[in-house]
Amino acid sequence: MNASETRQNSLQTPVEYLKGVGPRRAESLRGVEIHTLEDLLDFRPRRYLDRSDVRLIRDLNADETVTVMGEVVGKDLVRFGKRRLIIRIYDGTGLLEAVWFNQADIFDRIFQKNQTVALSGKVSRYKYWQLVHPDFDVISEEKEQLNTGQLIPIYPSGQELKDAGVSNYAFRRIISQALQKFAGEIPETLPDYLQKRYRLISRREAYRQMHFPDSTEKLQQVWRRFKYEELFYLQLLIALRKHFYYSPAVGIPIPVEPAQLENRIRSLPFSLTGAQMRVLEEIRQDLAGGQPMNRLVQGDVGSGKTVLALLATQMAIAAGYQGALMAPTEILAQQHFFNIRSLLKDPSLKTALLLGSLPERAKRAVQQRIAEGKVDLVVGTHALIQEAVQFHNLGLAVIDEQHRFGVVQRSELIRKGQTPHVLVMTATPIPRTLALTLYGDLDVSVLDEMPPGRQEIRTFWRSEDRLEKVFAFMRERLAQQERAYVVYPLVEESEKLDLKAATEAYHFLQKEIFPDFRLELLHGRLKMAEKERIMENFKSGATQMLIATTVIEVGVDVPEATVMLIEHADRFGLSQLHQLRGRVGRGEKQSYCILITPADVNEVARERMEVMVKTNDGFVIAEEDLRLRGGGEFFGTRQHGMPDLKYADLVSDRNIIETARKDAFALVEKDPHLRLPEHAGVRRHFKQRFVDKFQMANIA
């Protein structure tokens, strides 16, 4: 074992063997995911107490909001009258009282005499200067102060840590002793040339400054270092995946003559937009190239992605290969299947629909036809990636609404063929920074043009007390032979209650509000045949209004539907609201989206409603959604097989993302196996963090 590997192994020392820990404290530390020395060093402080900003008690004034720090010199638990705890602290210049009502017993266990504590709150005067229910931090149980600077880290130690005696002071003492013993064994993870290029502090110094900062300026250097490192390894993972999964693979060449493609386009019942023609040419070139296509097509709802997928599969089928289109829901898969058949009107094209809900016998029959090559194009859900599905000659895999799937599902469909071409589609526009992280291994095409004749959807936000007027407006539209949706939220945590509310609303609206029109209720628990019947009635006009849950979020295309009413709109995210709104505005008549919320919604919900009213641009909405929700929640990084971000932020750290991406891709181009001496630290860290998880055999 060489010296660098020895150092790396030192960081994997179980935390219970560190001085000051032991079995009991180690158990508590495991409760906050601290198992090793490296986990301990990576445990980021929640905030910092700036001692230079602490006020002396003698200098306080009434009604000021201040932070004071001193030693607990007295404590009284008052049991008569209003139960309360009073502590008195002394800072060498005067006494101050802090008072807590209600949970006095809990606070009584927290505070002990001779502790050093910091209190923050609004100053009032009783017998002494007083803070009522102040925020507090127990700085130490001893007179000793570990930090030599002005900033004291405050850790997010939960109750389980406090119960085991791991206070902030004890935590800092453990880290201090660990750094003293192991600082020399903290390996560097970034190449020397990148550290010098960006003037980044060493990893060893970053850990020391994070836990014992000399100044706020030093802390800024810490965050800069760790953000870059985190994003660099994320982009390195993407760059290596792209290099080893795609670059060496020999693609299936599918040459298509421009004249032949032009004939296919002319056979469509509508003209393609300029954006569609541009992206179609990119797809054509990919298919004809020597490597497998791996392209993401993103465009707003109604921008025409499905027809591009259809034309691409026709190219593959004409060359003798099979095509597969995977959608996240059965209703969307069905929609695609029927749309494709109606668009093509080609009796020679052999299509099949494979859904999880099919009877077992019917499912096996479809699987057999696919394996024997008797199906040219199969449309389906996750059922396509089941082990029983074997393709005869898969040439093109299309994945719709990619954000509903993850990296693993995409890989499973790809493995059904011999390096097939892959076309990924999403109607949820993805902000650039997120596209660079979640889909950095794909080439990206953007459909930024809508078909001609579409009118912009007018969006209104109304409180629940305005519903009567909204219903009157909807009756006017229905009387004009138009159709409407009323959508209710359906979330996992309260699915039964939500479904009950939607069902009750359906009966109320049919009986009391719209008795002259036919309404139907559509939700995910209905059998497939019933869903098909309801949707067919709505398309034909036999039903004028659909009361639905979010099963209609994507894929439902009824040009006569002009009104979308979304109940409890505050319970939806921005991207989901935009997807729902996209179910109307698909014809030439003016369409409307009406968002209904309680009058007293919170500030974040208010911001979402205002964004929806202000813009129909899906890319603007995606950026706002990312800003309001953060990258971790936008789609959920876990389902994409990406590591969680601890330091970096996909909204505010865009420049670092792009810089780290450029550096990571340049490194892989120069040294894809990470074998050069200057990349030894990168190789070691990458192997430890990612190789097993992502089967990066070429780095093992």
XYZ file of N, CA and C in Angstrom, residues 232-415:
552
model
N -16.613 19.904 -9.722
C -15.612 19.297 -10.602
C -15.818 17.781 -10.665
N -16.031 17.136 -9.517
C -16.208 15.682 -9.518
C -17.554 15.276 -10.118
N -18.555 16.106 -9.962
C -19.835 15.826 -10.604
C -19.677 15.851 -12.126
N -18.977 16.867 -12.624
C -18.762 16.967 -14.067
C -17.784 15.907 -14.568
N -16.828 15.511 -13.725
C -15.901 14.450 -14.110
C -16.660 13.131 -14.289
N -17.611 12.877 -13.403
C -18.452 11.686 -13.524
C -19.188 11.692 -14.865
N -19.747 12.851 -15.220
C -20.485 12.969 -16.483
C -19.541 12.786 -17.667
N -18.364 13.415 -17.598
C -17.407 13.344 -18.704
C -16.910 11.915 -18.915
N -16.631 11.208 -17.820
C -16.154 9.826 -17.939
C -17.257 8.904 -18.443
N -18.471 9.129 -17.966
C -19.592 8.315 -18.438
C -19.769 8.500 -19.947
N -19.698 9.737 -20.386
C -19.863 10.006 -21.818
C -18.734 9.370 -22.613
N -17.509 9.461 -22.085
C -16.351 8.943 -22.808
C -16.402 7.426 -22.935
N -16.696 6.723 -21.822
C -16.610 5.269 -21.836
C -17.890 4.585 -22.298
N -19.039 5.248 -22.070
C -20.289 4.615 -22.483
C -20.584 4.860 -23.955
N -20.218 6.022 -24.454
C -20.668 6.409 -25.789
C -19.545 6.512 -26.820
N -18.448 7.181 -26.440
C -17.408 7.482 -27.425
C -16.865 6.251 -28.140
N -16.533 5.161 -27.407
C -15.937 4.023 -28.112
C -16.959 3.158 -28.843
N -18.229 3.382 -28.586
C -19.250 2.512 -29.171
C -19.404 2.787 -30.664
N -19.594 1.724 -31.407
C -19.839 1.860 -32.840
C -21.338 1.936 -33.045
N -21.798 3.039 -33.586
C -23.230 3.229 -33.770
C -23.764 2.487 -34.980
N -25.066 2.354 -35.015
C -25.736 1.757 -36.171
C -25.925 2.873 -37.202
N -25.223 2.822 -38.327
C -25.399 3.902 -39.312
C -26.767 3.804 -39.995
N -27.521 4.884 -39.914
C -28.839 4.928 -40.553
C -28.849 6.146 -41.490
N -28.254 6.002 -42.667
C -28.234 7.137 -43.596
C -29.614 7.388 -44.187
N -29.985 8.645 -44.257
C -31.288 9.021 -44.811
C -31.061 10.118 -45.844
N -31.507 9.880 -47.052
C -31.373 10.888 -48.104
C -32.307 12.065 -47.804
N -31.827 13.310 -47.955
C -32.677 14.488 -47.698
C -33.999 14.437 -48.467
N -33.962 13.952 -49.713
C -35.195 13.895 -50.517
C -36.193 12.908 -49.906
N -35.675 11.790 -49.411
C -36.539 10.784 -48.782
C -37.192 11.360 -47.528
N -36.409 12.121 -46.731
C -36.946 12.737 -45.525
C -37.974 13.806 -45.880
N -37.705 14.535 -46.963
C -38.632 15.583 -47.402
C -39.991 14.982 -47.762
N -39.985 13.809 -48.395
C -41.246 13.146 -48.747
C -42.038 12.776 -47.496
N -41.337 12.311 -46.470
C -42.019 11.953 -45.222
C -42.644 13.192 -44.573
N -41.912 14.294 -44.623
C -42.418 15.536 -44.022
C -43.658 16.018 -44.773
N -43.642 15.899 -46.102
C -44.788 16.345 -46.914
C -46.040 15.517 -46.630
N -45.853 14.283 -46.198
C -47.006 13.411 -45.953
C -47.738 13.767 -44.662
N -47.141 14.620 -43.840
C -47.782 15.010 -42.585
C -48.949 15.957 -42.862
N -49.966 15.967 -42.009
C -51.125 16.853 -42.231
C -50.877 18.301 -41.797
N -49.642 18.659 -41.493
C -49.302 20.025 -41.085
C -47.854 20.294 -41.460
N -47.468 21.559 -41.425
C -46.090 21.940 -41.743
C -45.254 21.990 -40.468
N -43.983 21.654 -40.595
C -43.078 21.742 -39.453
C -42.594 23.177 -39.280
N -42.307 23.547 -38.049
C -41.755 24.881 -37.778
C -40.271 24.892 -38.132
N -39.710 26.087 -38.183
C -38.273 26.209 -38.445
C -37.447 25.491 -37.390
N -37.879 25.583 -36.128
C -37.158 24.914 -35.039
C -37.210 23.402 -35.202
N -38.366 22.876 -35.596
C -38.492 21.436 -35.813
C -37.580 20.970 -36.945
N -37.522 21.760 -38.020
C -36.662 21.402 -39.153
C -35.191 21.402 -38.732
N -34.807 22.376 -37.914
C -33.412 22.463 -37.447
C -33.045 21.249 -36.597
N -33.918 20.897 -35.655
C -33.631 19.770 -34.759
C -33.694 18.451 -35.524
N -34.606 18.355 -36.478
C -34.709 17.131 -37.277
C -33.417 16.892 -38.057
N -32.819 17.949 -38.562
C -31.549 17.812 -39.283
C -30.435 17.350 -38.341
N -30.445 17.841 -37.091
C -29.460 17.380 -36.102
C -29.630 15.887 -35.839
N -30.892 15.449 -35.732
C -31.172 14.022 -35.511
C -30.714 13.195 -36.710
N -30.999 13.689 -37.922
C -30.616 12.959 -39.140
C -29.110 12.756 -39.199
N -28.360 13.805 -38.869
C -26.902 13.706 -38.895
C -26.391 12.734 -37.829
N -27.033 12.759 -36.653
C -26.649 11.818 -35.592
C -26.843 10.373 -36.045
N -27.989 10.097 -36.642
C -28.301 8.733 -37.062
C -27.328 8.238 -38.128
N -26.891 9.137 -38.979
C -25.991 8.745 -40.069
C -24.546 8.629 -39.605
N -24.227 9.159 -38.416
C -22.848 9.167 -37.926
C -22.383 7.799 -37.472
N -21.129 7.742 -37.087
C -20.533 6.464 -36.706
C -20.687 6.118 -35.247
N -21.264 7.028 -34.444
C -21.455 6.765 -33.012
C -22.943 6.801 -32.682
N -23.330 6.142 -31.584
C -24.757 6.159 -31.227
C -25.220 7.579 -30.891
N -26.393 7.939 -31.392
C -26.973 9.229 -31.027
C -27.373 9.208 -29.554
N -27.064 10.271 -28.848
C -27.529 10.470 -27.469
C -27.951 11.919 -27.360
N -29.190 12.192 -27.746
C -29.643 13.580 -27.867
C -30.882 13.833 -27.018
N -30.852 14.966 -26.322
C -32.008 15.443 -25.557
C -32.696 16.534 -26.364
N -33.984 16.362 -26.627
C -34.783 17.402 -27.278
C -35.721 17.974 -26.231
N -35.521 19.235 -25.902
C -36.414 19.862 -24.942
C -37.141 21.021 -25.608
N -38.411 21.096 -25.311
C -39.231 22.150 -25.884
C -40.479 22.319 -25.054
N -41.072 23.471 -25.139
C -42.253 23.763 -24.347
C -43.412 22.868 -24.761
N -44.426 22.813 -23.902
C -45.606 22.011 -24.231
C -46.189 22.500 -25.555
N -46.477 21.559 -26.461
C -47.076 21.907 -27.746
C -46.089 22.329 -28.812
N -44.781 22.194 -28.555
C -43.791 22.657 -29.542
C -43.504 21.616 -30.614
N -44.028 20.395 -30.456
C -43.934 19.412 -31.538
C -42.795 18.426 -31.427
N -42.545 17.910 -30.236
C -41.467 16.927 -30.053
C -41.871 15.550 -30.577
N -43.146 15.182 -30.366
C -43.585 13.825 -30.706
C -43.428 13.532 -32.190
N -43.717 14.504 -33.035
C -43.615 14.253 -34.473
C -42.159 14.046 -34.873
N -41.229 14.682 -34.172
C -39.808 14.458 -34.459
C -39.411 13.034 -34.085
N -39.931 12.565 -32.942
C -39.650 11.189 -32.528
C -40.210 10.208 -33.553
N -41.391 10.531 -34.061
C -42.036 9.669 -35.056
C -41.201 9.609 -36.341
N -40.742 10.772 -36.825
C -39.928 10.799 -38.045
C -38.609 10.062 -37.840
N -38.020 10.199 -36.628
C -36.758 9.504 -36.335
C -36.961 7.989 -36.349
N -38.064 7.521 -35.741
C -38.314 6.071 -35.724
C -38.598 5.552 -37.141
N -39.230 6.383 -37.965
C -39.462 5.973 -39.356
C -38.143 5.762 -40.094
N -37.168 6.640 -39.812
C -35.851 6.486 -40.441
C -35.221 5.150 -40.034
N -35.311 4.827 -38.732
C -34.726 3.575 -38.231
C -35.439 2.365 -38.818
N -36.768 2.444 -38.869
C -37.559 1.313 -39.381
C -37.282 1.084 -40.868
N -37.142 2.184 -41.618
C -36.854 2.073 -43.056
C -35.512 1.391 -43.305
N -34.583 1.514 -42.320
C -33.264 0.884 -42.456
C -33.264 -0.548 -41.927
N -34.448 -1.062 -41.497
C -34.550 -2.447 -41.067
C -34.439 -2.663 -39.569
N -34.551 -1.597 -38.798
C -34.428 -1.720 -37.345
C -35.767 -1.472 -36.658
N -35.825 -1.852 -35.389
C -37.015 -1.591 -34.587
C -36.861 -0.280 -33.825
N -38.000 0.325 -33.505
C -38.011 1.523 -32.675
C -38.825 1.276 -31.414
N -38.451 1.956 -30.325
C -39.189 1.841 -29.063
C -39.387 3.229 -28.489
N -40.589 3.492 -27.993
C -40.889 4.772 -27.349
C -41.396 4.478 -25.935
N -40.660 4.951 -24.927
C -41.035 4.695 -23.535
C -41.561 5.976 -22.899
N -42.761 5.901 -22.325
C -43.414 7.034 -21.673
C -43.631 6.708 -20.194
N -43.733 7.723 -19.336
C -43.807 7.463 -17.895
C -45.157 6.973 -17.388
N -46.246 7.239 -18.123
C -47.570 6.817 -17.656
C -48.296 6.071 -18.773
N -49.244 5.238 -18.380
C -49.991 4.462 -19.369
C -50.847 5.364 -20.250
N -51.401 6.413 -19.648
C -52.267 7.293 -20.438
C -51.457 8.039 -21.501
N -50.209 8.412 -21.166
C -49.353 9.084 -22.145
C -48.879 8.100 -23.212
N -48.564 6.883 -22.804
C -48.148 5.870 -23.777
C -49.281 5.597 -24.770
N -50.495 5.488 -24.252
C -51.648 5.281 -25.134
C -51.841 6.450 -26.095
N -51.704 7.655 -25.541
C -51.865 8.857 -26.361
C -50.870 8.838 -27.522
N -49.611 8.540 -27.221
C -48.585 8.464 -28.266
C -48.941 7.390 -29.291
N -49.374 6.242 -28.826
C -49.677 5.116 -29.707
C -50.773 5.484 -30.707
N -51.859 6.071 -30.209
C -52.975 6.417 -31.096
C -52.624 7.594 -32.007
N -51.847 8.560 -31.485
C -51.422 9.693 -32.323
C -50.545 9.225 -33.479
N -49.608 8.307 -33.172
C -48.700 7.797 -34.206
C -49.494 7.082 -35.297
N -50.438 6.256 -34.894
C -51.230 5.509 -35.890
C -52.074 6.445 -36.751
N -52.623 7.498 -36.112
C -53.465 8.415 -36.889
C -52.625 9.304 -37.804
N -51.409 9.636 -37.383
C -50.540 10.479 -38.210
C -50.002 9.713 -39.414
N -49.613 8.460 -39.194
C -48.946 7.705 -40.258
C -49.918 7.146 -41.289
N -51.018 6.593 -40.794
C -51.989 5.950 -41.706
C -51.272 5.012 -42.692
N -50.324 4.238 -42.153
C -49.528 3.327 -42.982
C -49.823 1.887 -42.551
N -50.602 1.179 -43.327
C -50.990 -0.194 -42.923
C -49.806 -1.157 -42.853
N -48.713 -0.822 -43.533
C -47.565 -1.735 -43.519
C -46.737 -1.609 -42.241
N -46.941 -0.526 -41.485
C -46.176 -0.321 -40.247
C -46.783 -1.162 -39.129
N -45.970 -2.027 -38.558
C -46.456 -2.925 -37.504
C -46.145 -2.292 -36.141
N -47.195 -1.865 -35.435
C -47.021 -1.210 -34.139
C -47.593 -2.069 -33.021
N -47.143 -1.813 -31.801
C -47.659 -2.548 -30.637
C -47.609 -1.638 -29.424
N -48.517 -1.891 -28.487
C -48.583 -1.137 -27.234
C -48.330 -2.113 -26.086
N -47.305 -1.837 -25.272
C -46.951 -2.731 -24.167
C -47.074 -1.983 -22.841
N -48.069 -2.374 -22.052
C -48.340 -1.721 -20.774
C -48.316 -2.743 -19.645
N -47.963 -2.282 -18.457
C -47.937 -3.165 -17.299
C -49.300 -3.705 -16.942
N -50.366 -2.958 -17.292
C -51.721 -3.363 -16.908
C -52.343 -4.371 -17.869
N -51.641 -4.703 -18.958
C -52.191 -5.689 -19.897
C -52.332 -7.047 -19.214
N -53.347 -7.814 -19.564
C -53.433 -9.188 -19.046
C -52.162 -9.957 -19.410
N -51.772 -10.879 -18.578
C -50.498 -11.577 -18.751
C -50.396 -12.258 -20.110
N -51.490 -12.829 -20.547
C -51.463 -13.531 -21.836
C -51.212 -12.559 -22.987
N -51.902 -11.409 -22.951
C -51.727 -10.402 -24.001
C -50.305 -9.826 -23.962
N -49.794 -9.664 -22.756
C -48.438 -9.124 -22.593
C -47.407 -10.061 -23.214
N -47.550 -11.353 -22.916
C -46.606 -12.343 -23.470
C -46.678 -12.379 -24.999
N -47.882 -12.202 -25.537
C -48.045 -12.214 -26.998
C -47.302 -11.041 -27.639
N -47.417 -9.855 -27.022
C -46.705 -8.678 -27.537
C -45.200 -8.891 -27.419
N -44.748 -9.422 -26.279
C -43.320 -9.667 -26.077
C -42.763 -10.633 -27.118
N -43.527 -11.640 -27.454
C -43.075 -12.613 -28.453
C -42.951 -11.973 -29.833
N -43.936 -11.148 -30.197
C -43.889 -10.472 -31.503
C -42.687 -9.531 -31.592
N -42.365 -8.855 -30.455
C -41.198 -7.952 -30.443
C -39.921 -8.761 -30.649
N -39.793 -9.883 -29.920
C -38.586 -10.709 -30.001
C -38.407 -11.314 -31.393
N -39.509 -11.606 -32.070
C -39.431 -12.227 -33.406
C -39.289 -11.193 -34.520
N -39.268 -9.909 -34.166
C -39.121 -8.870 -35.180
C -40.390 -8.572 -35.932
N -41.549 -9.010 -35.385
C -42.831 -8.773 -36.051
C -43.467 -7.447 -35.641
N -42.745 -6.658 -34.838
C -43.183 -5.317 -34.452
C -42.111 -4.326 -34.896
N -42.513 -3.301 -35.658
C -41.568 -2.264 -36.081
C -41.379 -1.218 -34.988
N -42.491 -0.827 -34.388
C -42.453 0.237 -33.380
C -43.309 -0.168 -32.182
N -42.708 -0.217 -31.005
C -43.448 -0.537 -29.796
C -43.465 0.694 -28.891
N -44.646 1.007 -28.408
C -44.828 2.122 -27.474
C -45.212 1.512 -26.136
N -44.622 2.011 -25.054
C -44.958 1.427 -23.760
C -44.454 2.241 -22.594
N -44.617 1.658 -21.430
C -44.185 2.293 -20.181
C -42.933 1.561 -19.688
N -42.739 1.572 -18.349
C -41.628 0.821 -17.756
C -41.663 -0.652 -18.170
N -42.825 -1.107 -18.645
C -42.946 -2.506 -19.074
C -41.920 -2.845 -20.157
N -41.445 -1.844 -20.901
C -40.472 -2.084 -21.970
C -39.120 -2.543 -21.444
N -38.794 -2.191 -20.192
C -37.459 -2.534 -19.682
C -37.488 -3.753 -18.765
N -38.621 -4.461 -18.729
C -38.687 -5.693 -17.955
C -37.805 -6.763 -18.605
N -37.319 -7.670 -17.783
C -36.383 -8.694 -18.254
C -36.978 -9.542 -19.376
N -38.299 -9.750 -19.339
C -38.941 -10.614 -20.331
C -38.961 -10.003 -21.728
N -38.700 -8.695 -21.839
C -38.762 -8.030 -23.147
C -37.408 -8.152 -23.846
N -37.409 -8.798 -25.005
C -36.206 -8.939 -25.828
C -36.519 -8.416 -27.229
N -35.686 -7.500 -27.717
C -35.899 -6.947 -29.055
C -35.158 -7.792 -30.090
N -35.720 -7.847 -31.277
C -35.071 -8.557 -32.385
C -33.899 -7.736 -32.922
N -34.112 -6.408 -33.045
C -33.062 -5.566 -33.645
C -33.359 -4.097 -33.328
N -33.186 -3.716 -32.077
C -33.532 -2.354 -31.664
C -32.514 -1.352 -32.219
N -33.019 -0.395 -32.973
C -32.132 0.608 -33.564
C -32.264 1.986 -32.953
N -33.456 2.312 -32.417
C -33.683 3.645 -31.844
C -34.583 3.519 -30.622
N -34.126 4.055 -29.506
C -34.917 4.106 -28.276
C -35.265 5.556 -27.995
N -36.556 5.850 -27.873
C -37.031 7.200 -27.566
C -37.597 7.189 -26.153
N -37.152 8.132 -25.328
C -37.631 8.214 -23.946
C -38.322 9.562 -23.777
N -39.628 9.512 -23.519
C -40.403 10.752 -23.386
C -40.523 11.151 -21.921
N -40.591 12.458 -21.689
C -40.660 12.998 -20.323
C -39.543 12.385 -19.470
N -38.295 12.605 -19.934
C -37.117 11.989 -19.326
C -37.024 12.258 -17.827
N -37.504 13.420 -17.359
C -37.341 13.731 -15.934
C -38.141 12.789 -15.042
N -39.091 12.036 -15.632
C -39.843 11.055 -14.836
C -39.041 9.760 -14.662
N -37.995 9.595 -15.470
C -37.158 8.410 -15.370
C -35.814 8.810 -14.777
N -34.924 7.853 -14.649
C -33.587 8.139 -14.157
C -32.549 7.561 -15.092
N -31.287 7.745 -14.729
C -30.177 7.236 -15.533
C -30.282 5.717 -15.682
N -30.669 5.041 -14.621
C -30.728 3.574 -14.631
C -31.749 3.082 -15.647
N -32.950 3.689 -15.641
C -33.987 3.244 -16.581
C -33.558 3.496 -18.027
N -32.901 4.636 -18.245
C -32.422 4.927 -19.594
C -31.421 3.850 -20.030
N -30.501 3.497 -19.129
C -29.482 2.491 -19.443
C -30.113 1.135 -19.711
N -31.167 0.787 -18.963
C -31.812 -0.509 -19.133
C -32.462 -0.631 -20.508
N -33.058 0.468 -20.984
C -33.664 0.422 -22.315
C -32.580 0.330 -23.389
N -31.484 1.061 -23.202
C -30.385 1.029 -24.176
C -29.814 -0.385 -24.301
N -29.726 -1.089 -23.141
C -29.144 -2.435 -23.156
C -30.026 -3.461 -23.874
